[in-house]
Amino acid sequence: MRYKLLGASGLRVSELSLGTMTFGDDWGWGTPKKQSGEIFDAYVEAGGNFIDGANMYTNGTSEKYIGEFIQDRAAFVIATKYTLNSYPGAPNSRAYDPNSGGNHRKSMIQSLEGSLRRLGTDYVDLFWLHSWDSTTPIEEVMRALDDLVRSGKVLHLGISNAPAWIVSEANAIAKLRGWSPFVALQIQYSLVERAAERDLLPMARAHDIAILPWGILGAGVLTGKYTDGAKQGRLSVDSWREGFLTERNLVIASEVQAIADEIGCSPTQVATNWVRQQPGVVIPIVGATKLDQLEESLASLEFELDDAQIARLDAASAISLGYPHDFLADPFSLELIHGAHAADIDNHHAP
């Protein structure tokens, strides 16, 4: 395992992050404590130090397990998230609290204090805003997060599931005010979900924000198991995965399988390395419900895809970037802007 700097920070994190949403079976799926511990230990033995969690993963059980598994607190970079509602019951019930979720200061403080208790620590290395709530002023979010950094309970900040303009405005305000900016961005990104290439990825690269992709296997489609199941007529999937089982995505999965067969590895490793080899500081989040699944992901670090293989995967999964990106890249537009000299300019600012 090699290590990367977490965006515009000096924090050293391993090149794969361990996702812990599967730690615990409170949601009716996931991994019991013993098996979760085996997955955790295997990741650590491979040199991993970057643990990704959240306040509501398996109703808090995930964070409890992390706290129990960690032997040397200083050796780990622990990340957790806030935003998800801790009491989402029906209105007018005792299990309902409209302030127990969202991006605002009260939700933030309550969530962090709960996470610290479950993790058994007095600080987290990276605190994520989990999802943008579209209600809280950006200034409130950034000032409150900066207060947590100044208090020592949080060392660095990240944001997940938010529009690029929100992230850019938040960091511009933070830098203007001398507050702590976001140094990491968590996004859904894979060969079957490349929408982040329109704005989020160029924004992150331009501002030296580390990129942590989740869902890198496209809800399992890129492992090949659904392609095989479809051929044999025995598909059994939940509604989340069903949305990924499109004709386009199965074609992409077939190309992933073909490359895997050619180079003697698994489709999971091909899909992981395509993400891992994207430009910028890219640190894929790998999760597992079984030890062999994690070992398979870790083995992707033993090789890289060559340029021709990357090009094949790019072509099979290509998307239109849409307006204004396609318009500005059109030769007609380039000629209008640069005259006949567009090809003569070496533009290191290009995304």
mmCIF file of N, CA and C in Angstrom, residues 19-143:
data_model
loop_
_atom_site.group_PDB
_atom_site.id
_atom_site.type_symbol
_atom_site.label_atom_id
_atom_site.label_comp_id
_atom_site.label_asym_id
_atom_site.label_seq_id
_atom_site.Cartn_x
_atom_site.Cartn_y
_atom_site.Cartn_z
ATOM 1 N N GLY A 19 -14.269 1.249 3.309
ATOM 2 C CA GLY A 19 -15.642 1.641 3.607
ATOM 3 C C GLY A 19 -16.264 0.695 4.614
ATOM 4 N N THR A 20 -16.978 1.241 5.595
ATOM 5 C CA THR A 20 -17.479 0.411 6.702
ATOM 6 C C THR A 20 -19.006 0.401 6.810
ATOM 7 N N MET A 21 -19.697 0.741 5.718
ATOM 8 C CA MET A 21 -21.157 0.725 5.764
ATOM 9 C C MET A 21 -21.692 -0.685 6.004
ATOM 10 N N THR A 22 -20.866 -1.697 5.713
ATOM 11 C CA THR A 22 -21.301 -3.089 5.883
ATOM 12 C C THR A 22 -20.969 -3.650 7.262
ATOM 13 N N PHE A 23 -20.317 -2.857 8.125
ATOM 14 C CA PHE A 23 -19.957 -3.357 9.453
ATOM 15 C C PHE A 23 -21.203 -3.385 10.343
ATOM 16 N N GLY A 24 -21.677 -4.577 10.633
ATOM 17 C CA GLY A 24 -22.898 -4.728 11.418
ATOM 18 C C GLY A 24 -24.041 -5.171 10.528
ATOM 19 N N ASP A 25 -24.983 -5.904 11.107
ATOM 20 C CA ASP A 25 -26.116 -6.411 10.319
ATOM 21 C C ASP A 25 -27.449 -5.860 10.815
ATOM 22 N N ASP A 26 -27.403 -4.660 11.395
ATOM 23 C CA ASP A 26 -28.613 -4.041 11.928
ATOM 24 C C ASP A 26 -29.668 -3.763 10.851
ATOM 25 N N TRP A 27 -29.232 -3.591 9.624
ATOM 26 C CA TRP A 27 -30.156 -3.245 8.537
ATOM 27 C C TRP A 27 -30.688 -4.482 7.808
ATOM 28 N N GLY A 28 -30.390 -5.663 8.348
ATOM 29 C CA GLY A 28 -30.865 -6.878 7.714
ATOM 30 C C GLY A 28 -29.896 -7.434 6.689
ATOM 31 N N TRP A 29 -28.801 -6.749 6.499
ATOM 32 C CA TRP A 29 -27.712 -7.231 5.650
ATOM 33 C C TRP A 29 -26.424 -6.656 6.224
ATOM 34 N N GLY A 30 -25.310 -7.055 5.693
ATOM 35 C CA GLY A 30 -24.049 -6.592 6.248
ATOM 36 C C GLY A 30 -23.286 -7.729 6.883
ATOM 37 N N THR A 31 -22.326 -7.370 7.746
ATOM 38 C CA THR A 31 -21.371 -8.348 8.253
ATOM 39 C C THR A 31 -21.346 -8.338 9.772
ATOM 40 N N PRO A 32 -21.490 -9.491 10.407
ATOM 41 C CA PRO A 32 -21.409 -9.569 11.864
ATOM 42 C C PRO A 32 -20.037 -9.126 12.375
ATOM 43 N N LYS A 33 -19.937 -8.947 13.677
ATOM 44 C CA LYS A 33 -18.737 -8.363 14.268
ATOM 45 C C LYS A 33 -17.466 -9.166 13.967
ATOM 46 N N LYS A 34 -17.508 -10.466 14.115
ATOM 47 C CA LYS A 34 -16.306 -11.272 13.916
ATOM 48 C C LYS A 34 -15.771 -11.104 12.497
ATOM 49 N N GLN A 35 -16.654 -11.236 11.519
ATOM 50 C CA GLN A 35 -16.221 -11.115 10.131
ATOM 51 C C GLN A 35 -15.799 -9.687 9.795
ATOM 52 N N SER A 36 -16.464 -8.696 10.391
ATOM 53 C CA SER A 36 -16.058 -7.301 10.189
ATOM 54 C C SER A 36 -14.641 -7.091 10.701
ATOM 55 N N GLY A 37 -14.336 -7.687 11.849
ATOM 56 C CA GLY A 37 -12.999 -7.576 12.411
ATOM 57 C C GLY A 37 -11.944 -8.214 11.520
ATOM 58 N N GLU A 38 -12.283 -9.330 10.889
ATOM 59 C CA GLU A 38 -11.344 -9.981 9.973
ATOM 60 C C GLU A 38 -11.066 -9.104 8.759
ATOM 61 N N ILE A 39 -12.109 -8.459 8.239
ATOM 62 C CA ILE A 39 -11.949 -7.547 7.103
ATOM 63 C C ILE A 39 -11.074 -6.360 7.508
ATOM 64 N N PHE A 40 -11.354 -5.810 8.681
ATOM 65 C CA PHE A 40 -10.576 -4.679 9.183
ATOM 66 C C PHE A 40 -9.107 -5.064 9.332
ATOM 67 N N ASP A 41 -8.832 -6.207 9.936
ATOM 68 C CA ASP A 41 -7.457 -6.635 10.170
ATOM 69 C C ASP A 41 -6.714 -6.857 8.858
ATOM 70 N N ALA A 42 -7.390 -7.441 7.870
ATOM 71 C CA ALA A 42 -6.742 -7.691 6.582
ATOM 72 C C ALA A 42 -6.372 -6.385 5.893
ATOM 73 N N TYR A 43 -7.238 -5.414 6.008
ATOM 74 C CA TYR A 43 -6.952 -4.088 5.421
ATOM 75 C C TYR A 43 -5.738 -3.460 6.101
ATOM 76 N N VAL A 44 -5.699 -3.536 7.421
ATOM 77 C CA VAL A 44 -4.582 -2.952 8.172
ATOM 78 C C VAL A 44 -3.280 -3.686 7.855
ATOM 79 N N GLU A 45 -3.341 -5.006 7.774
ATOM 80 C CA GLU A 45 -2.142 -5.795 7.471
ATOM 81 C C GLU A 45 -1.584 -5.462 6.091
ATOM 82 N N ALA A 46 -2.459 -5.009 5.182
ATOM 83 C CA ALA A 46 -2.010 -4.621 3.845
ATOM 84 C C ALA A 46 -1.433 -3.212 3.823
ATOM 85 N N GLY A 47 -1.463 -2.520 4.961
ATOM 86 C CA GLY A 47 -0.914 -1.175 5.049
ATOM 87 C C GLY A 47 -1.952 -0.081 5.047
ATOM 88 N N GLY A 48 -3.219 -0.434 5.073
ATOM 89 C CA GLY A 48 -4.283 0.570 5.048
ATOM 90 C C GLY A 48 -4.418 1.308 6.363
ATOM 91 N N ASN A 49 -4.674 2.618 6.272
ATOM 92 C CA ASN A 49 -4.859 3.414 7.495
ATOM 93 C C ASN A 49 -6.076 4.325 7.447
ATOM 94 N N PHE A 50 -6.841 4.292 6.342
ATOM 95 C CA PHE A 50 -7.876 5.287 6.073
ATOM 96 C C PHE A 50 -9.246 4.627 6.191
ATOM 97 N N ILE A 51 -9.938 4.858 7.303
ATOM 98 C CA ILE A 51 -11.216 4.203 7.598
ATOM 99 C C ILE A 51 -12.362 5.182 7.375
ATOM 100 N N ASP A 52 -13.302 4.815 6.512
ATOM 101 C CA ASP A 52 -14.419 5.697 6.174
ATOM 102 C C ASP A 52 -15.714 5.193 6.809
ATOM 103 N N GLY A 53 -16.317 6.018 7.662
ATOM 104 C CA GLY A 53 -17.563 5.651 8.324
ATOM 105 C C GLY A 53 -18.587 6.762 8.241
ATOM 106 N N ALA A 54 -19.653 6.623 9.019
ATOM 107 C CA ALA A 54 -20.706 7.637 9.071
ATOM 108 C C ALA A 54 -21.535 7.427 10.325
ATOM 109 N N ASN A 55 -22.202 8.490 10.756
ATOM 110 C CA ASN A 55 -22.932 8.431 12.018
ATOM 111 C C ASN A 55 -24.040 7.386 12.024
ATOM 112 N N MET A 56 -24.678 7.161 10.869
ATOM 113 C CA MET A 56 -25.839 6.275 10.853
ATOM 114 C C MET A 56 -25.598 4.958 10.132
ATOM 115 N N TYR A 57 -24.351 4.638 9.777
ATOM 116 C CA TYR A 57 -24.107 3.326 9.184
ATOM 117 C C TYR A 57 -24.490 2.247 10.184
ATOM 118 N N THR A 58 -25.364 1.358 9.751
ATOM 119 C CA THR A 58 -25.933 0.286 10.583
ATOM 120 C C THR A 58 -26.342 0.810 11.955
ATOM 121 N N ASN A 59 -27.015 1.956 11.939
ATOM 122 C CA ASN A 59 -27.581 2.561 13.153
ATOM 123 C C ASN A 59 -26.528 2.843 14.232
ATOM 124 N N GLY A 60 -25.299 3.112 13.803
ATOM 125 C CA GLY A 60 -24.231 3.425 14.750
ATOM 126 C C GLY A 60 -23.347 2.247 15.106
ATOM 127 N N THR A 61 -23.772 1.032 14.754
ATOM 128 C CA THR A 61 -22.981 -0.149 15.071
ATOM 129 C C THR A 61 -21.621 -0.111 14.376
ATOM 130 N N SER A 62 -21.589 0.367 13.141
ATOM 131 C CA SER A 62 -20.335 0.440 12.392
ATOM 132 C C SER A 62 -19.279 1.231 13.164
ATOM 133 N N GLU A 63 -19.648 2.396 13.680
ATOM 134 C CA GLU A 63 -18.688 3.202 14.436
ATOM 135 C C GLU A 63 -18.255 2.497 15.720
ATOM 136 N N LYS A 64 -19.171 1.811 16.380
ATOM 137 C CA LYS A 64 -18.805 1.075 17.596
ATOM 138 C C LYS A 64 -17.766 0.009 17.287
ATOM 139 N N TYR A 65 -17.966 -0.711 16.188
ATOM 140 C CA TYR A 65 -17.006 -1.741 15.800
ATOM 141 C C TYR A 65 -15.640 -1.122 15.497
ATOM 142 N N ILE A 66 -15.641 -0.019 14.744
ATOM 143 C CA ILE A 66 -14.369 0.640 14.412
ATOM 144 C C ILE A 66 -13.611 0.988 15.691
ATOM 145 N N GLY A 67 -14.310 1.591 16.646
ATOM 146 C CA GLY A 67 -13.674 1.960 17.904
ATOM 147 C C GLY A 67 -13.083 0.777 18.637
ATOM 148 N N GLU A 68 -13.750 -0.371 18.555
ATOM 149 C CA GLU A 68 -13.256 -1.569 19.236
ATOM 150 C C GLU A 68 -12.105 -2.228 18.481
ATOM 151 N N PHE A 69 -12.117 -2.117 17.153
ATOM 152 C CA PHE A 69 -11.076 -2.774 16.353
ATOM 153 C C PHE A 69 -9.742 -2.034 16.425
ATOM 154 N N ILE A 70 -9.792 -0.728 16.587
ATOM 155 C CA ILE A 70 -8.568 0.076 16.543
ATOM 156 C C ILE A 70 -7.773 -0.103 17.845
ATOM 157 N N GLN A 71 -6.516 -0.480 17.696
ATOM 158 C CA GLN A 71 -5.639 -0.665 18.854
ATOM 159 C C GLN A 71 -4.772 0.572 19.111
ATOM 160 N N ASP A 72 -4.300 1.192 18.038
ATOM 161 C CA ASP A 72 -3.424 2.357 18.160
ATOM 162 C C ASP A 72 -4.089 3.529 17.446
ATOM 163 N N ARG A 73 -4.773 4.375 18.200
ATOM 164 C CA ARG A 73 -5.545 5.473 17.597
ATOM 165 C C ARG A 73 -4.704 6.342 16.686
ATOM 166 N N ALA A 74 -3.486 6.669 17.086
ATOM 167 C CA ALA A 74 -2.657 7.600 16.319
ATOM 168 C C ALA A 74 -2.284 7.055 14.955
ATOM 169 N N ALA A 75 -2.346 5.736 14.772
ATOM 170 C CA ALA A 75 -1.910 5.133 13.514
ATOM 171 C C ALA A 75 -2.988 5.173 12.436
ATOM 172 N N PHE A 76 -4.193 5.616 12.779
ATOM 173 C CA PHE A 76 -5.305 5.562 11.835
ATOM 174 C C PHE A 76 -5.824 6.951 11.486
ATOM 175 N N VAL A 77 -6.293 7.059 10.252
ATOM 176 C CA VAL A 77 -7.028 8.241 9.810
ATOM 177 C C VAL A 77 -8.498 7.845 9.796
ATOM 178 N N ILE A 78 -9.232 8.331 10.787
ATOM 179 C CA ILE A 78 -10.645 7.975 10.937
ATOM 180 C C ILE A 78 -11.515 9.083 10.361
ATOM 181 N N ALA A 79 -12.382 8.687 9.446
ATOM 182 C CA ALA A 79 -13.324 9.627 8.850
ATOM 183 C C ALA A 79 -14.743 9.207 9.197
ATOM 184 N N THR A 80 -15.580 10.175 9.544
ATOM 185 C CA THR A 80 -17.000 9.901 9.734
ATOM 186 C C THR A 80 -17.795 11.056 9.154
ATOM 187 N N LYS A 81 -19.112 10.886 9.120
ATOM 188 C CA LYS A 81 -19.969 11.851 8.428
ATOM 189 C C LYS A 81 -21.130 12.282 9.317
ATOM 190 N N TYR A 82 -21.674 13.442 8.980
ATOM 191 C CA TYR A 82 -22.910 13.888 9.606
ATOM 192 C C TYR A 82 -23.854 14.351 8.518
ATOM 193 N N THR A 83 -25.122 14.382 8.798
ATOM 194 C CA THR A 83 -26.236 14.866 7.970
ATOM 195 C C THR A 83 -27.438 13.956 8.122
ATOM 196 N N LEU A 84 -27.214 12.627 8.098
ATOM 197 C CA LEU A 84 -28.344 11.695 8.137
ATOM 198 C C LEU A 84 -29.080 11.797 9.463
ATOM 199 N N ASN A 85 -30.385 11.673 9.399
ATOM 200 C CA ASN A 85 -31.256 11.904 10.543
ATOM 201 C C ASN A 85 -31.203 10.749 11.537
ATOM 202 N N SER A 86 -30.929 11.077 12.802
ATOM 203 C CA SER A 86 -30.836 10.066 13.846
ATOM 204 C C SER A 86 -32.201 9.636 14.377
ATOM 205 N N TYR A 87 -33.203 10.496 14.200
ATOM 206 C CA TYR A 87 -34.561 10.192 14.684
ATOM 207 C C TYR A 87 -35.559 10.495 13.573
ATOM 208 N N PRO A 88 -35.618 9.626 12.550
ATOM 209 C CA PRO A 88 -36.444 9.913 11.382
ATOM 210 C C PRO A 88 -37.883 9.429 11.474
ATOM 211 N N GLY A 89 -38.372 9.193 12.681
ATOM 212 C CA GLY A 89 -39.732 8.685 12.840
ATOM 213 C C GLY A 89 -40.788 9.656 12.341
ATOM 214 N N ALA A 90 -42.032 9.223 12.387
ATOM 215 C CA ALA A 90 -43.132 10.044 11.907
ATOM 216 C C ALA A 90 -43.301 11.287 12.782
ATOM 217 N N PRO A 91 -43.711 12.421 12.192
ATOM 218 C CA PRO A 91 -43.968 13.629 12.985
ATOM 219 C C PRO A 91 -44.939 13.345 14.128
ATOM 220 N N ASN A 92 -44.737 14.067 15.236
ATOM 221 C CA ASN A 92 -45.566 13.950 16.440
ATOM 222 C C ASN A 92 -45.331 12.654 17.209
ATOM 223 N N SER A 93 -44.293 11.904 16.812
ATOM 224 C CA SER A 93 -43.943 10.715 17.580
ATOM 225 C C SER A 93 -42.679 11.003 18.377
ATOM 226 N N ARG A 94 -42.410 10.197 19.398
ATOM 227 C CA ARG A 94 -41.216 10.389 20.217
ATOM 228 C C ARG A 94 -39.937 10.090 19.438
ATOM 229 N N ALA A 95 -40.077 9.375 18.332
ATOM 230 C CA ALA A 95 -38.902 9.014 17.537
ATOM 231 C C ALA A 95 -38.628 10.024 16.433
ATOM 232 N N TYR A 96 -39.226 11.215 16.550
ATOM 233 C CA TYR A 96 -39.054 12.220 15.493
ATOM 234 C C TYR A 96 -38.411 13.474 16.062
ATOM 235 N N ASP A 97 -37.369 13.947 15.383
ATOM 236 C CA ASP A 97 -36.724 15.200 15.743
ATOM 237 C C ASP A 97 -36.269 15.879 14.454
ATOM 238 N N PRO A 98 -36.919 16.950 14.040
ATOM 239 C CA PRO A 98 -36.577 17.594 12.767
ATOM 240 C C PRO A 98 -35.174 18.174 12.743
ATOM 241 N N ASN A 99 -34.552 18.349 13.916
ATOM 242 C CA ASN A 99 -33.200 18.905 13.967
ATOM 243 C C ASN A 99 -32.108 17.840 14.104
ATOM 244 N N SER A 100 -32.485 16.560 14.060
ATOM 245 C CA SER A 100 -31.481 15.519 14.240
ATOM 246 C C SER A 100 -30.825 15.113 12.929
ATOM 247 N N GLY A 101 -31.158 15.815 11.861
ATOM 248 C CA GLY A 101 -30.525 15.582 10.571
ATOM 249 C C GLY A 101 -30.347 16.902 9.846
ATOM 250 N N GLY A 102 -29.585 16.888 8.760
ATOM 251 C CA GLY A 102 -29.336 18.107 7.993
ATOM 252 C C GLY A 102 -27.928 18.624 8.210
ATOM 253 N N ASN A 103 -27.639 19.750 7.566
ATOM 254 C CA ASN A 103 -26.280 20.303 7.584
ATOM 255 C C ASN A 103 -26.059 21.380 8.638
ATOM 256 N N HIS A 104 -27.109 21.785 9.358
ATOM 257 C CA HIS A 104 -27.013 22.929 10.256
ATOM 258 C C HIS A 104 -26.177 22.624 11.495
ATOM 259 N N ARG A 105 -25.864 23.678 12.245
ATOM 260 C CA ARG A 105 -24.940 23.565 13.371
ATOM 261 C C ARG A 105 -25.425 22.592 14.451
ATOM 262 N N LYS A 106 -26.698 22.629 14.797
ATOM 263 C CA LYS A 106 -27.206 21.740 15.859
ATOM 264 C C LYS A 106 -27.056 20.275 15.464
ATOM 265 N N SER A 107 -27.431 19.961 14.241
ATOM 266 C CA SER A 107 -27.281 18.594 13.749
ATOM 267 C C SER A 107 -25.809 18.190 13.740
ATOM 268 N N MET A 108 -24.964 19.099 13.299
ATOM 269 C CA MET A 108 -23.530 18.841 13.210
ATOM 270 C C MET A 108 -22.935 18.488 14.568
ATOM 271 N N ILE A 109 -23.225 19.307 15.579
ATOM 272 C CA ILE A 109 -22.656 19.108 16.903
ATOM 273 C C ILE A 109 -23.166 17.815 17.523
ATOM 274 N N GLN A 110 -24.492 17.607 17.445
ATOM 275 C CA GLN A 110 -25.066 16.393 18.027
ATOM 276 C C GLN A 110 -24.500 15.140 17.368
ATOM 277 N N SER A 111 -24.380 15.180 16.054
ATOM 278 C CA SER A 111 -23.879 14.021 15.325
ATOM 279 C C SER A 111 -22.433 13.723 15.685
ATOM 280 N N LEU A 112 -21.594 14.761 15.701
ATOM 281 C CA LEU A 112 -20.181 14.549 16.017
ATOM 282 C C LEU A 112 -20.007 13.999 17.431
ATOM 283 N N GLU A 113 -20.725 14.563 18.403
ATOM 284 C CA GLU A 113 -20.582 14.079 19.783
ATOM 285 C C GLU A 113 -20.968 12.609 19.888
ATOM 286 N N GLY A 114 -22.035 12.222 19.176
ATOM 287 C CA GLY A 114 -22.432 10.815 19.174
ATOM 288 C C GLY A 114 -21.388 9.932 18.528
ATOM 289 N N SER A 115 -20.805 10.394 17.420
ATOM 290 C CA SER A 115 -19.775 9.612 16.738
ATOM 291 C C SER A 115 -18.542 9.441 17.614
ATOM 292 N N LEU A 116 -18.130 10.496 18.293
ATOM 293 C CA LEU A 116 -16.950 10.402 19.162
ATOM 294 C C LEU A 116 -17.164 9.378 20.275
ATOM 295 N N ARG A 117 -18.383 9.358 20.829
ATOM 296 C CA ARG A 117 -18.676 8.383 21.883
ATOM 297 C C ARG A 117 -18.595 6.963 21.332
ATOM 298 N N ARG A 118 -19.205 6.741 20.178
ATOM 299 C CA ARG A 118 -19.220 5.392 19.616
ATOM 300 C C ARG A 118 -17.824 4.946 19.188
ATOM 301 N N LEU A 119 -17.048 5.866 18.639
ATOM 302 C CA LEU A 119 -15.703 5.543 18.183
ATOM 303 C C LEU A 119 -14.706 5.416 19.335
ATOM 304 N N GLY A 120 -15.058 5.954 20.493
ATOM 305 C CA GLY A 120 -14.160 5.897 21.636
ATOM 306 C C GLY A 120 -12.930 6.751 21.460
ATOM 307 N N THR A 121 -13.105 7.923 20.850
ATOM 308 C CA THR A 121 -11.985 8.825 20.626
ATOM 309 C C THR A 121 -12.418 10.251 20.915
ATOM 310 N N ASP A 122 -11.450 11.153 21.030
ATOM 311 C CA ASP A 122 -11.803 12.551 21.297
ATOM 312 C C ASP A 122 -11.633 13.429 20.058
ATOM 313 N N TYR A 123 -11.295 12.823 18.913
ATOM 314 C CA TYR A 123 -11.233 13.600 17.675
ATOM 315 C C TYR A 123 -11.368 12.668 16.474
ATOM 316 N N VAL A 124 -11.792 13.216 15.341
ATOM 317 C CA VAL A 124 -11.777 12.489 14.079
ATOM 318 C C VAL A 124 -10.841 13.226 13.126
ATOM 319 N N ASP A 125 -10.178 12.468 12.279
ATOM 320 C CA ASP A 125 -9.208 13.063 11.358
ATOM 321 C C ASP A 125 -9.882 13.778 10.200
ATOM 322 N N LEU A 126 -11.017 13.241 9.748
ATOM 323 C CA LEU A 126 -11.741 13.826 8.620
ATOM 324 C C LEU A 126 -13.233 13.772 8.923
ATOM 325 N N PHE A 127 -13.884 14.918 8.860
ATOM 326 C CA PHE A 127 -15.319 15.005 9.142
ATOM 327 C C PHE A 127 -16.029 15.411 7.855
ATOM 328 N N TRP A 128 -16.894 14.517 7.388
ATOM 329 C CA TRP A 128 -17.600 14.726 6.118
ATOM 330 C C TRP A 128 -18.984 15.329 6.340
ATOM 331 N N LEU A 129 -19.345 16.294 5.523
ATOM 332 C CA LEU A 129 -20.748 16.627 5.317
ATOM 333 C C LEU A 129 -21.267 15.568 4.356
ATOM 334 N N HIS A 130 -22.256 14.788 4.773
ATOM 335 C CA HIS A 130 -22.639 13.577 4.048
ATOM 336 C C HIS A 130 -23.432 13.869 2.775
ATOM 337 N N SER A 131 -24.400 14.761 2.860
ATOM 338 C CA SER A 131 -25.210 15.122 1.694
ATOM 339 C C SER A 131 -25.707 16.550 1.871
ATOM 340 N N TRP A 132 -25.711 17.316 0.792
ATOM 341 C CA TRP A 132 -26.159 18.694 0.866
ATOM 342 C C TRP A 132 -27.665 18.745 1.097
ATOM 343 N N ASP A 133 -28.121 19.516 2.107
ATOM 344 C CA ASP A 133 -29.542 19.504 2.467
ATOM 345 C C ASP A 133 -30.367 20.589 1.782
ATOM 346 N N SER A 134 -29.726 21.515 1.066
ATOM 347 C CA SER A 134 -30.412 22.574 0.310
ATOM 348 C C SER A 134 -31.221 23.514 1.200
ATOM 349 N N THR A 135 -30.951 23.514 2.499
ATOM 350 C CA THR A 135 -31.681 24.411 3.404
ATOM 351 C C THR A 135 -30.760 25.277 4.258
ATOM 352 N N THR A 136 -29.588 24.769 4.593
ATOM 353 C CA THR A 136 -28.701 25.480 5.513
ATOM 354 C C THR A 136 -27.798 26.453 4.756
ATOM 355 N N PRO A 137 -27.671 27.705 5.211
ATOM 356 C CA PRO A 137 -26.760 28.645 4.558
ATOM 357 C C PRO A 137 -25.319 28.119 4.575
ATOM 358 N N ILE A 138 -24.634 28.329 3.487
ATOM 359 C CA ILE A 138 -23.251 27.851 3.384
ATOM 360 C C ILE A 138 -22.384 28.470 4.469
ATOM 361 N N GLU A 139 -22.624 29.752 4.786
ATOM 362 C CA GLU A 139 -21.818 30.429 5.804
ATOM 363 C C GLU A 139 -21.965 29.749 7.166
ATOM 364 N N GLU A 140 -23.177 29.308 7.498
ATOM 365 C CA GLU A 140 -23.377 28.621 8.770
ATOM 366 C C GLU A 140 -22.599 27.311 8.805
ATOM 367 N N VAL A 141 -22.645 26.574 7.706
ATOM 368 C CA VAL A 141 -21.946 25.298 7.634
ATOM 369 C C VAL A 141 -20.445 25.483 7.819
ATOM 370 N N MET A 142 -19.863 26.410 7.054
ATOM 371 C CA MET A 142 -18.408 26.547 7.067
ATOM 372 C C MET A 142 -17.894 27.142 8.384
ATOM 373 N N ARG A 143 -18.636 28.078 8.966
ATOM 374 C CA ARG A 143 -18.211 28.634 10.250
ATOM 375 C C ARG A 143 -18.300 27.581 11.347
#
